[in-house]
Short mmCIF file of C-alpha atoms in Angstrom, two decimals:
data_model
loop_
_atom_site.label_atom_id
_atom_site.label_comp_id
_atom_site.label_asym_id
_atom_site.label_seq_id
_atom_site.Cartn_x
_atom_site.Cartn_y
_atom_site.Cartn_z
CA MET A 1 -23.53 -15.28 -8.41
CA ARG A 2 -25.95 -12.86 -6.74
CA ILE A 3 -25.02 -9.45 -8.11
CA GLN A 4 -27.46 -7.70 -5.78
CA VAL A 5 -25.56 -9.06 -2.76
CA VAL A 6 -22.27 -7.74 -4.15
CA ILE A 7 -23.81 -4.32 -4.74
CA ARG A 8 -25.23 -4.22 -1.20
CA TYR A 9 -21.85 -4.76 0.44
CA ILE A 10 -20.14 -2.27 -1.88
CA GLY A 11 -22.79 0.18 -0.72
CA ILE A 12 -21.64 -0.32 2.88
CA VAL A 13 -18.08 0.57 1.86
CA LEU A 14 -19.38 3.72 0.17
CA LEU A 15 -20.95 4.81 3.45
CA VAL A 16 -17.51 4.67 5.08
CA LEU A 17 -16.08 6.81 2.27
CA ALA A 18 -18.94 9.31 2.62
CA ALA A 19 -18.12 9.65 6.34
CA PHE A 20 -14.47 10.46 5.56
CA MET A 21 -15.53 12.99 2.91
CA LEU A 22 -17.71 14.66 5.53
CA LEU A 23 -14.80 14.65 7.99
CA SER A 24 -12.62 16.28 5.32
CA ALA A 25 -15.37 18.90 4.84
CA GLY A 26 -15.17 19.51 8.59
CA ILE A 27 -11.43 20.18 8.23
CA SER A 28 -12.27 22.58 5.42
CA TYR A 29 -14.87 24.35 7.59
CA ALA A 30 -12.35 24.67 10.43
CA SER A 31 -9.93 26.25 7.93
CA ASN A 32 -12.26 29.24 7.40
CA VAL A 33 -14.41 27.33 4.88
CA ASP A 34 -11.75 26.97 2.19
CA THR A 35 -12.54 26.28 -1.47
CA SER A 36 -12.83 22.51 -0.96
CA TYR A 37 -15.79 22.75 1.42
CA SER A 38 -18.59 22.66 -1.17
CA PRO A 39 -16.96 19.95 -3.35
CA LEU A 40 -16.44 17.72 -0.28
CA VAL A 41 -19.98 18.21 1.07
CA MET A 42 -21.52 17.55 -2.35
CA SER A 43 -19.29 14.50 -2.89
CA SER A 44 -20.25 13.17 0.53
CA LEU A 45 -23.97 13.54 -0.20
CA ILE A 46 -23.69 11.87 -3.62
CA THR A 47 -21.61 9.00 -2.21
CA LEU A 48 -24.07 8.61 0.68
CA LEU A 49 -27.03 8.37 -1.70
CA ILE A 50 -25.26 5.84 -3.94
CA GLY A 51 -24.31 3.76 -0.89
CA CYS A 52 -27.76 3.88 0.71
CA PHE A 53 -29.67 2.90 -2.42
CA PRO A 54 -28.73 -0.84 -2.44
CA LEU A 55 -29.12 -1.05 1.36
CA ILE A 56 -32.75 0.02 1.01
CA PHE A 57 -33.75 -2.28 -1.82
CA VAL A 58 -31.55 -5.35 -1.23
CA PRO A 59 -32.36 -7.38 1.90
CA ARG A 60 -29.62 -8.29 4.35
CA ILE A 61 -27.92 -11.64 3.66
CA ASP A 62 -25.57 -13.18 6.23
CA ARG A 63 -23.88 -15.82 4.07
CA ILE A 64 -21.97 -15.14 0.88
CA SER A 65 -20.06 -17.44 -1.46
CA THR A 66 -16.35 -17.29 -2.27
CA LYS A 67 -17.04 -15.77 -5.68
CA GLU A 68 -19.28 -13.13 -4.15
CA GLY A 69 -16.58 -12.37 -1.58
CA PHE A 70 -14.00 -11.82 -4.32
CA CYS A 71 -16.37 -9.59 -6.26
CA ILE A 72 -17.17 -7.53 -3.15
CA VAL A 73 -13.51 -6.95 -2.36
CA VAL A 74 -12.39 -6.16 -5.92
CA GLY A 75 -15.56 -4.20 -6.66
CA SER A 76 -15.11 -2.16 -3.49
CA TRP A 77 -11.58 -1.17 -4.50
CA ILE A 78 -12.62 -0.13 -8.01
CA VAL A 79 -15.77 1.73 -6.93
CA ALA A 80 -13.88 3.44 -4.09
CA CYS A 81 -11.32 4.72 -6.60
CA MET A 82 -14.11 6.00 -8.86
CA VAL A 83 -15.97 7.73 -6.03
CA GLY A 84 -12.69 9.12 -4.72
CA THR A 85 -12.43 11.27 -7.86
CA PHE A 86 -15.58 13.28 -6.99
CA PRO A 87 -13.95 15.88 -4.69
CA TYR A 88 -11.03 16.33 -7.09
CA LEU A 89 -13.22 16.83 -10.16
CA MET A 90 -15.58 19.23 -8.39
CA TRP A 91 -12.68 21.30 -7.08
CA GLY A 92 -10.96 21.53 -10.48
CA GLY A 93 -7.45 22.94 -10.73
CA GLU A 94 -5.01 20.36 -12.14
CA PHE A 95 -7.62 17.61 -11.84
CA THR A 96 -8.75 16.54 -15.29
CA ILE A 97 -10.69 13.25 -15.43
CA ILE A 98 -7.56 11.13 -15.93
CA ASN A 99 -5.60 13.11 -13.33
CA ALA A 100 -8.38 12.76 -10.74
CA TRP A 101 -8.57 9.00 -11.46
CA PHE A 102 -4.78 8.68 -11.18
CA GLU A 103 -4.64 10.57 -7.87
CA SER A 104 -7.58 8.59 -6.44
CA VAL A 105 -6.19 5.18 -7.44
CA SER A 106 -2.75 6.19 -6.20
CA GLY A 107 -4.24 7.12 -2.82
CA PHE A 108 -6.43 4.09 -2.26
CA THR A 109 -3.72 1.66 -3.41
CA THR A 110 -1.23 3.55 -1.18
CA THR A 111 1.08 4.05 -4.16
CA GLY A 112 1.67 7.73 -3.45
CA ALA A 113 2.46 8.66 -7.05
CA SER A 114 1.04 12.08 -7.92
CA ILE A 115 0.18 14.22 -10.92
CA LEU A 116 0.20 17.44 -8.88
CA ASN A 117 2.80 20.07 -9.68
CA ASN A 118 1.78 22.27 -6.77
CA ILE A 119 0.52 20.20 -3.84
CA GLU A 120 0.68 23.18 -1.50
CA ALA A 121 -1.97 24.96 -3.60
CA LEU A 122 -4.58 22.43 -2.47
CA PRO A 123 -6.89 23.65 0.30
CA ARG A 124 -6.65 21.82 3.63
CA GLY A 125 -9.94 19.98 3.21
CA LEU A 126 -8.79 18.43 -0.07
CA GLN A 127 -5.36 17.73 1.42
CA PHE A 128 -7.02 15.79 4.22
CA TRP A 129 -9.25 13.85 1.78
CA ARG A 130 -6.13 12.94 -0.19
CA MET A 131 -4.56 11.56 3.01
CA SER A 132 -7.82 9.83 3.95
CA THR A 133 -7.83 7.82 0.73
CA SER A 134 -4.35 6.55 1.53
CA TRP A 135 -5.21 5.79 5.17
CA ILE A 136 -8.35 3.86 4.22
CA GLY A 137 -6.46 2.03 1.48
CA GLY A 138 -3.61 1.14 3.83
CA VAL A 139 -5.73 -1.09 6.01
CA GLY A 140 -7.99 -2.06 3.11
CA VAL A 141 -11.37 -0.57 2.29
CA VAL A 142 -13.20 -3.80 3.09
CA MET A 143 -11.32 -4.48 6.33
CA PHE A 144 -12.12 -0.96 7.44
CA ALA A 145 -15.82 -1.44 6.72
CA LEU A 146 -15.82 -4.71 8.68
CA VAL A 147 -14.86 -2.85 11.85
CA ILE A 148 -16.94 0.29 11.35
CA LEU A 149 -20.05 -1.73 10.51
CA PRO A 150 -20.22 -4.84 12.72
CA SER A 151 -23.72 -5.61 11.42
CA ILE A 152 -22.12 -7.50 8.52
CA GLY A 153 -22.04 -10.46 10.92
CA LYS A 154 -21.11 -13.90 9.63
CA SER A 155 -19.91 -12.56 6.30
CA LYS A 156 -16.84 -11.13 8.05
CA MET A 157 -15.12 -14.50 7.75
CA MET A 158 -15.45 -14.60 3.97
CA LEU A 159 -14.58 -10.97 3.32
CA SER A 160 -11.53 -10.87 5.60
CA ASN A 161 -10.22 -14.10 4.08
CA VAL A 162 -10.41 -12.52 0.64
CA GLU A 163 -8.86 -9.21 1.79
CA LEU A 164 -5.89 -10.85 3.56
CA SER A 165 -3.36 -12.70 1.42
CA SER A 166 -2.56 -16.32 2.27
CA LEU A 167 0.92 -15.28 3.44
CA ALA A 168 -0.52 -12.68 5.80
CA LYS A 169 -2.82 -15.16 7.56
CA ASP A 170 0.00 -17.28 8.99
CA ASN A 171 0.59 -14.97 11.97
CA PHE A 172 -3.12 -14.41 12.68
CA ASN A 173 -4.10 -17.40 14.80
CA TYR A 174 -7.32 -15.80 16.00
CA ARG A 175 -10.99 -15.70 15.12
CA THR A 176 -11.83 -13.45 12.19
CA GLN A 177 -13.49 -10.80 14.34
CA THR A 178 -10.40 -10.66 16.56
CA VAL A 179 -8.11 -10.42 13.53
CA VAL A 180 -10.01 -7.41 12.23
CA ARG A 181 -9.80 -5.69 15.61
CA ILE A 182 -6.07 -6.42 15.92
CA VAL A 183 -5.35 -4.98 12.47
CA LEU A 184 -7.23 -1.77 13.11
CA SER A 185 -6.05 -1.32 16.71
CA VAL A 186 -2.38 -1.63 15.66
CA TYR A 187 -3.01 0.65 12.68
CA VAL A 188 -4.77 3.38 14.64
CA SER A 189 -2.29 3.18 17.53
CA LEU A 190 0.70 3.56 15.22
CA THR A 191 -0.98 6.51 13.49
CA VAL A 192 -1.72 8.30 16.77
CA VAL A 193 1.78 7.73 18.18
CA THR A 194 3.37 8.86 14.92
CA ALA A 195 1.28 12.04 14.81
CA ILE A 196 2.28 12.95 18.36
CA ALA A 197 5.95 12.20 17.65
CA LEU A 198 5.93 14.35 14.50
CA LYS A 199 4.26 17.20 16.38
CA LEU A 200 6.96 17.01 19.03
CA GLY A 201 9.51 16.86 16.20
CA GLY A 202 8.45 20.29 14.92
CA MET A 203 5.48 19.83 12.56
CA CYS A 204 2.19 21.66 13.06
CA TRP A 205 -0.75 19.45 14.07
CA PHE A 206 -2.24 19.35 10.56
CA ASP A 207 1.02 18.31 8.89
CA ALA A 208 1.77 15.85 11.71
CA ILE A 209 -1.60 14.10 11.36
CA CYS A 210 -1.45 14.03 7.56
CA HIS A 211 2.08 12.64 7.43
CA ALA A 212 1.27 10.11 10.17
CA MET A 213 -1.70 8.84 8.13
CA SER A 214 0.44 8.68 5.01
CA ALA A 215 3.40 6.99 6.73
CA CYS A 216 1.33 4.31 8.47
CA ALA A 217 -0.46 3.58 5.20
CA THR A 218 2.98 3.37 3.50
CA CYS A 219 1.64 5.77 0.88
CA GLY A 220 4.05 8.70 0.86
CA PHE A 221 1.59 11.49 0.10
CA SER A 222 2.85 14.74 1.60
CA THR A 223 1.35 18.17 2.13
CA LYS A 224 4.53 19.73 0.71
CA ASN A 225 5.92 19.84 -2.83
CA ALA A 226 9.39 18.86 -1.61
CA SER A 227 8.03 16.00 0.53
CA ILE A 228 9.97 15.51 3.80
CA ALA A 229 12.88 17.59 2.48
CA TYR A 230 10.71 20.66 3.10
CA PHE A 231 11.08 20.31 6.88
CA ASN A 232 14.89 19.99 6.77
CA SER A 233 14.86 18.16 10.11
CA GLY A 234 17.00 15.18 11.05
CA LEU A 235 14.65 14.37 13.94
CA ILE A 236 11.59 14.17 11.66
CA GLU A 237 13.53 11.98 9.24
CA TRP A 238 14.51 9.55 12.02
CA ILE A 239 10.95 9.42 13.36
CA LEU A 240 9.54 8.62 9.93
CA ALA A 241 12.30 6.10 9.14
CA ILE A 242 11.51 4.17 12.34
CA VAL A 243 7.76 4.32 11.69
CA MET A 244 8.14 3.19 8.07
CA ILE A 245 10.23 0.21 9.14
CA LEU A 246 7.69 -0.71 11.84
CA VAL A 247 4.64 -0.57 9.57
CA GLY A 248 6.47 -2.83 7.12
CA ILE A 249 6.23 -5.65 9.70
CA HIS A 250 3.30 -8.06 9.94
CA PHE A 251 0.68 -6.41 12.17
CA GLY A 252 0.05 -9.70 13.93
CA LEU A 253 3.69 -9.85 15.00
CA ILE A 254 3.60 -6.25 16.22
CA TYR A 255 0.53 -7.09 18.33
CA ALA A 256 2.17 -10.28 19.63
CA THR A 257 5.32 -8.38 20.59
CA VAL A 258 3.42 -5.66 22.46
CA THR A 259 1.25 -8.20 24.30
CA GLY A 260 4.21 -10.42 25.22
CA LYS A 261 3.37 -13.41 23.01
CA ARG A 262 6.01 -15.96 22.05
CA ASN A 263 5.67 -15.52 18.26
CA ASN A 264 7.03 -11.97 18.26
CA ILE A 265 9.13 -9.78 15.98
CA PHE A 266 12.44 -10.98 17.39
CA ARG A 267 11.68 -14.68 16.88
CA SER A 268 10.35 -14.31 13.34
CA GLU A 269 12.71 -15.52 10.64
CA ILE A 270 10.97 -13.30 8.09
CA THR A 271 11.34 -10.16 10.22
CA ARG A 272 15.03 -10.86 10.84
CA PHE A 273 15.53 -11.26 7.08
CA TYR A 274 13.65 -7.98 6.55
CA PHE A 275 15.89 -6.13 9.02
CA ALA A 276 19.00 -7.68 7.48
CA ILE A 277 18.07 -6.40 4.00
CA ILE A 278 17.36 -2.88 5.32
CA ILE A 279 20.67 -2.72 7.19
CA GLY A 280 22.66 -4.26 4.34
CA ALA A 281 21.09 -2.04 1.66
CA SER A 282 21.52 1.10 3.78
CA VAL A 283 25.19 0.42 4.48
CA CYS A 284 25.96 -0.42 0.85
CA ILE A 285 24.19 2.71 -0.43
CA ALA A 286 25.89 4.90 2.20
CA ILE A 287 29.35 3.64 1.27
CA SER A 288 28.59 4.19 -2.42
CA LEU A 289 27.38 7.77 -1.81
CA TRP A 290 30.33 8.59 0.44
CA PHE A 291 32.94 7.31 -2.01
CA ALA A 292 31.25 9.24 -4.83
CA ASP A 293 31.34 12.46 -2.72
CA VAL A 294 27.57 12.87 -2.98
CA TYR A 295 27.52 13.75 0.74
CA PRO A 296 30.36 15.22 2.83
CA SER A 297 30.48 12.50 5.52
CA ILE A 298 29.65 8.84 6.05
CA LEU A 299 27.07 9.74 8.75
CA VAL A 300 25.12 12.05 6.44
CA SER A 301 25.33 9.42 3.72
CA LEU A 302 24.06 6.77 6.13
CA ARG A 303 21.15 8.94 7.30
CA ASN A 304 19.99 9.57 3.72
CA ALA A 305 20.60 5.96 2.72
CA LEU A 306 18.61 4.55 5.66
CA PHE A 307 15.70 6.93 5.14
CA HIS A 308 15.32 6.16 1.44
CA THR A 309 15.93 2.43 1.88
CA ALA A 310 13.13 2.36 4.47
CA SER A 311 10.96 4.51 2.20
CA PHE A 312 11.42 2.32 -0.88
CA ILE A 313 11.35 -1.12 0.75
CA THR A 314 8.17 -0.31 2.69
CA THR A 315 6.64 1.24 -0.48
CA THR A 316 6.07 4.53 1.35
CA GLY A 317 7.83 6.82 -1.09
CA PHE A 318 8.77 9.76 1.14
CA ALA A 319 11.88 11.61 -0.02
CA THR A 320 14.50 13.96 1.38
CA ALA A 321 16.74 14.09 -1.68
CA ASP A 322 16.73 13.73 -5.46
CA CYS A 323 17.84 10.12 -5.87
CA ASN A 324 18.44 10.69 -9.60
CA THR A 325 21.70 12.37 -8.54
CA TRP A 326 22.84 9.27 -6.65
CA THR A 327 25.22 6.62 -7.96
CA SER A 328 24.05 3.90 -10.35
CA PHE A 329 24.76 1.31 -7.66
CA ALA A 330 22.53 3.14 -5.14
CA ILE A 331 19.73 3.35 -7.72
CA LEU A 332 20.00 -0.38 -8.44
CA VAL A 333 19.76 -1.21 -4.74
CA LEU A 334 16.68 1.01 -4.36
CA ILE A 335 15.05 -0.64 -7.38
CA PHE A 336 15.72 -4.02 -5.76
CA CYS A 337 14.07 -2.74 -2.56
CA SER A 338 11.11 -1.47 -4.64
CA ILE A 339 10.55 -4.94 -6.07
CA VAL A 340 11.05 -6.99 -2.90
CA CYS A 341 9.31 -4.66 -0.42
CA ALA A 342 8.30 -5.45 3.16
CA CYS A 343 6.42 -8.22 4.98
CA ALA A 344 3.04 -9.77 4.27
CA GLY A 345 0.40 -8.64 6.75
CA SER A 346 1.65 -5.04 6.71
CA THR A 347 0.41 -2.06 4.72
CA SER A 348 3.28 -2.52 2.27
CA GLY A 349 2.79 -3.60 -1.34
CA GLY A 350 5.18 -5.31 -3.74
CA LEU A 351 6.45 -8.85 -4.00
CA LYS A 352 6.82 -9.21 -0.20
CA ILE A 353 9.91 -10.29 1.70
CA ASP A 354 8.15 -13.56 2.64
CA ARG A 355 8.05 -14.70 -0.97
CA LEU A 356 11.70 -13.80 -1.54
CA LEU A 357 12.76 -15.84 1.50
CA LEU A 358 10.67 -18.81 0.37
CA ALA A 359 12.09 -18.55 -3.16
CA ILE A 360 15.66 -18.55 -1.81
CA LYS A 361 14.91 -21.60 0.34
CA MET A 362 13.25 -23.42 -2.56
CA LEU A 363 16.31 -22.73 -4.73
CA ARG A 364 18.64 -23.98 -1.99
CA ASN A 365 16.55 -27.11 -1.46
CA ARG A 366 16.45 -27.76 -5.20
CA ILE A 367 20.26 -27.77 -5.28
CA ARG A 368 20.35 -30.08 -2.24
CA SER A 369 17.85 -32.50 -3.79
CA GLN A 370 20.04 -32.82 -6.88
CA GLN A 371 23.00 -33.65 -4.65
CA HIS A 372 20.94 -36.10 -2.55
CA PRO A 373 18.18 -37.50 -4.82
CA THR A 374 16.73 -39.85 -2.17
CA ALA A 375 16.59 -37.27 0.63
CA VAL A 376 13.27 -35.77 1.79
CA ILE A 377 13.93 -32.04 2.02
CA ARG A 378 11.23 -29.69 3.28
CA THR A 379 11.01 -25.93 2.98
CA LYS A 380 10.44 -24.39 6.41
CA ILE A 381 9.73 -20.93 7.78
CA ASP A 382 10.22 -20.55 11.54
CA GLY A 383 10.49 -24.33 11.78
CA VAL A 384 7.10 -24.90 10.11
CA SER A 385 7.04 -26.92 6.88
CA GLN A 386 5.34 -25.17 3.98
CA ASP A 387 3.02 -27.30 1.89
CA SER A 388 3.52 -27.76 -1.84
CA GLU A 389 0.41 -25.72 -2.67
CA MET A 390 1.81 -22.69 -0.86
CA LEU A 391 5.21 -23.06 -2.55
CA GLY A 392 3.57 -23.43 -5.94
CA THR A 393 1.48 -20.31 -5.35
CA VAL A 394 4.61 -18.35 -4.39
CA SER A 395 6.41 -19.44 -7.55
CA VAL A 396 3.48 -18.53 -9.79
CA TYR A 397 3.06 -15.15 -8.12
CA ILE A 398 6.73 -14.24 -8.55
CA VAL A 399 6.55 -15.10 -12.26
CA ALA A 400 3.29 -13.17 -12.69
CA PHE A 401 4.69 -10.16 -10.83
CA MET A 402 7.80 -10.01 -13.01
CA MET A 403 5.68 -10.41 -16.16
CA MET A 404 3.48 -7.52 -14.98
CA ILE A 405 6.54 -5.28 -14.63
CA LEU A 406 7.81 -6.39 -18.06
CA VAL A 407 4.49 -5.62 -19.76
CA GLY A 408 4.23 -2.32 -17.90
CA THR A 409 7.73 -1.32 -19.03
CA PHE A 410 6.93 -2.27 -22.63
CA LEU A 411 3.76 -0.13 -22.62
CA ASN A 412 5.45 2.83 -20.93
CA THR A 413 8.33 2.92 -23.40
CA MET A 414 5.96 2.36 -26.33
CA PHE A 415 4.25 5.65 -25.53
CA GLY A 416 7.40 7.73 -25.27
CA ALA A 417 9.09 7.12 -21.92
CA ASP A 418 12.82 6.44 -21.85
CA LEU A 419 13.93 3.04 -20.54
CA MET A 420 14.81 4.12 -17.00
CA THR A 421 11.60 6.13 -16.61
CA GLY A 422 9.44 3.39 -18.16
CA PHE A 423 10.95 0.57 -16.13
CA SER A 424 11.09 2.38 -12.79
CA ALA A 425 7.53 3.73 -13.24
CA ALA A 426 6.27 0.19 -13.87
CA VAL A 427 8.09 -1.09 -10.78
CA ALA A 428 6.97 1.86 -8.66
CA CYS A 429 3.29 1.45 -9.59
CA ALA A 430 3.15 -2.36 -9.57
CA SER A 431 4.81 -2.40 -6.14
CA ASN A 432 2.79 0.62 -4.92
CA VAL A 433 6.00 2.53 -4.13
CA GLY A 434 5.22 5.80 -5.91
CA PRO A 435 8.47 7.49 -6.95
CA GLY A 436 10.77 5.90 -9.47
CA PHE A 437 13.75 7.28 -11.35
CA GLY A 438 14.33 9.32 -14.48
CA GLU A 439 11.38 11.62 -15.17
CA VAL A 440 9.39 10.16 -12.24
CA GLY A 441 12.09 10.55 -9.60
CA THR A 442 11.69 11.36 -5.92
CA MET A 443 11.48 15.10 -6.59
CA ASP A 444 9.35 14.79 -9.73
CA ASN A 445 5.81 13.57 -10.49
CA TYR A 446 3.73 11.82 -13.14
CA SER A 447 2.01 14.90 -14.60
CA ALA A 448 3.99 14.83 -17.86
CA MET A 449 3.01 11.24 -18.67
CA PRO A 450 0.60 10.75 -21.63
CA ILE A 451 -3.04 9.96 -20.78
CA VAL A 452 -2.77 6.35 -21.92
CA THR A 453 0.36 5.82 -19.80
CA LYS A 454 -1.34 7.28 -16.72
CA PHE A 455 -4.22 4.87 -17.20
CA ASN A 456 -1.87 1.91 -17.70
CA LEU A 457 -0.06 2.83 -14.49
CA THR A 458 -3.32 2.92 -12.52
CA VAL A 459 -4.04 -0.61 -13.73
CA LEU A 460 -0.62 -1.66 -12.43
CA MET A 461 -1.41 -0.01 -9.08
CA LEU A 462 -4.66 -1.96 -8.73
CA LEU A 463 -3.05 -5.22 -9.85
CA GLY A 464 -0.26 -4.76 -7.32
CA ARG A 465 -2.57 -3.83 -4.45
CA LEU A 466 -4.96 -6.73 -5.16
CA GLU A 467 -2.01 -9.10 -5.67
CA ILE A 468 -2.72 -9.60 -9.39
CA PHE A 469 -5.08 -12.59 -9.41
CA GLY A 470 -7.92 -10.94 -7.49
CA LEU A 471 -8.41 -8.39 -10.28
CA ILE A 472 -7.60 -10.63 -13.25
CA GLN A 473 -10.09 -13.27 -12.13
CA LEU A 474 -13.03 -10.96 -12.78
CA PHE A 475 -12.29 -10.93 -16.50
CA PHE A 476 -12.70 -14.67 -17.04
CA ILE A 477 -16.28 -15.34 -18.20
CA ARG A 478 -16.21 -18.96 -17.02
CA TRP A 479 -15.54 -17.81 -13.47
CA TRP A 480 -18.91 -16.01 -13.38
CA ARG A 481 -20.92 -19.13 -14.21
#
């Protein structure tokens, strides 16, 4: 293990963050030099110096090992979250050390949970930095650096393989350099189109750009305390619902659909299953809300149900209503969506719809094998047989994910949270959804949580974003030998 190599590549990621801090300072300058200008400029300079230091003293190395690749990716996420606290701490306000860490981790992991009681009090420069953390985190800090800095060269293969989960790679049948370009081109294109659509829908340019960045990153950060409810616009809600559903699809499939390839969204078994869950959950929630007289008509119920189903299943976390006032059935369905989440290869977090589909097929095949002991039954996705190693990995991940939620719930309730708050907060942070229920509902925040609980929740965010094993692996001493 060459620690100096790991530090060098983390330094490259820090340069990307310094550039976004400087861009945020530019937004601050354009806003009559608001109070975030000096904190952002100073943070940018400090981050730039920290990032440049290893680049000066550590020579360039084109080939890295698998262990070094893992350390670069995980180290980049952790260091990015630490550096992301600089503007918050220098600005002050509600940002204590733990609050700045929570907000930074929540942004980079695209969780969207917040400790802020008055988001609208933030100056525009800091608002934009907050959105920048989510936008960088959506595509992945390392993947972003791979495109911005092509000088990394042959190491792109190793780093992109570590950044992308094994499930996400199935629809990327291209060279690594092409994969990176596809991911970012789809990501940037969706962000630009969304910003224009939101502007046409009635938002000002600043709000449109910020919400487009947040939506495409499936983060859910908003510039308003009341989230999307502030705008009180059915058109904006429909635009964001469509965008959230789109960014929950594998980016490779979106690219294939736009370019006319055969393996597109409409032929994908996983995408059809994803759409079926969204439609089914939305209809069931709408009927439940209508019968309970939560909304005056079935159409209003359906609009709210679809928006929040899309928001929860894609782990975005935008809100137009206080879901704590909804029926118990609706809350259960949204919790299910928070656990399952969207497709691998998207900016969504959570368990992933791919794993759920594989688990259902494995269960079905297990029942069939008991009925026909001599039969050879294979588990297939889109007609392709999945090997036993992949199926085993899926099973282990599902168990680990559920154990993570269980431990998170235990710790949350141990430090004072009620069961609904503790459980939903654990689910929301492990799946990178953001809002939960109880005291951390869609119209509430995490500011009242004890310091130790806030820290525990940030650990869940990182574990969820790095798909558990990437982070845990660093703590095994034998792995470093």
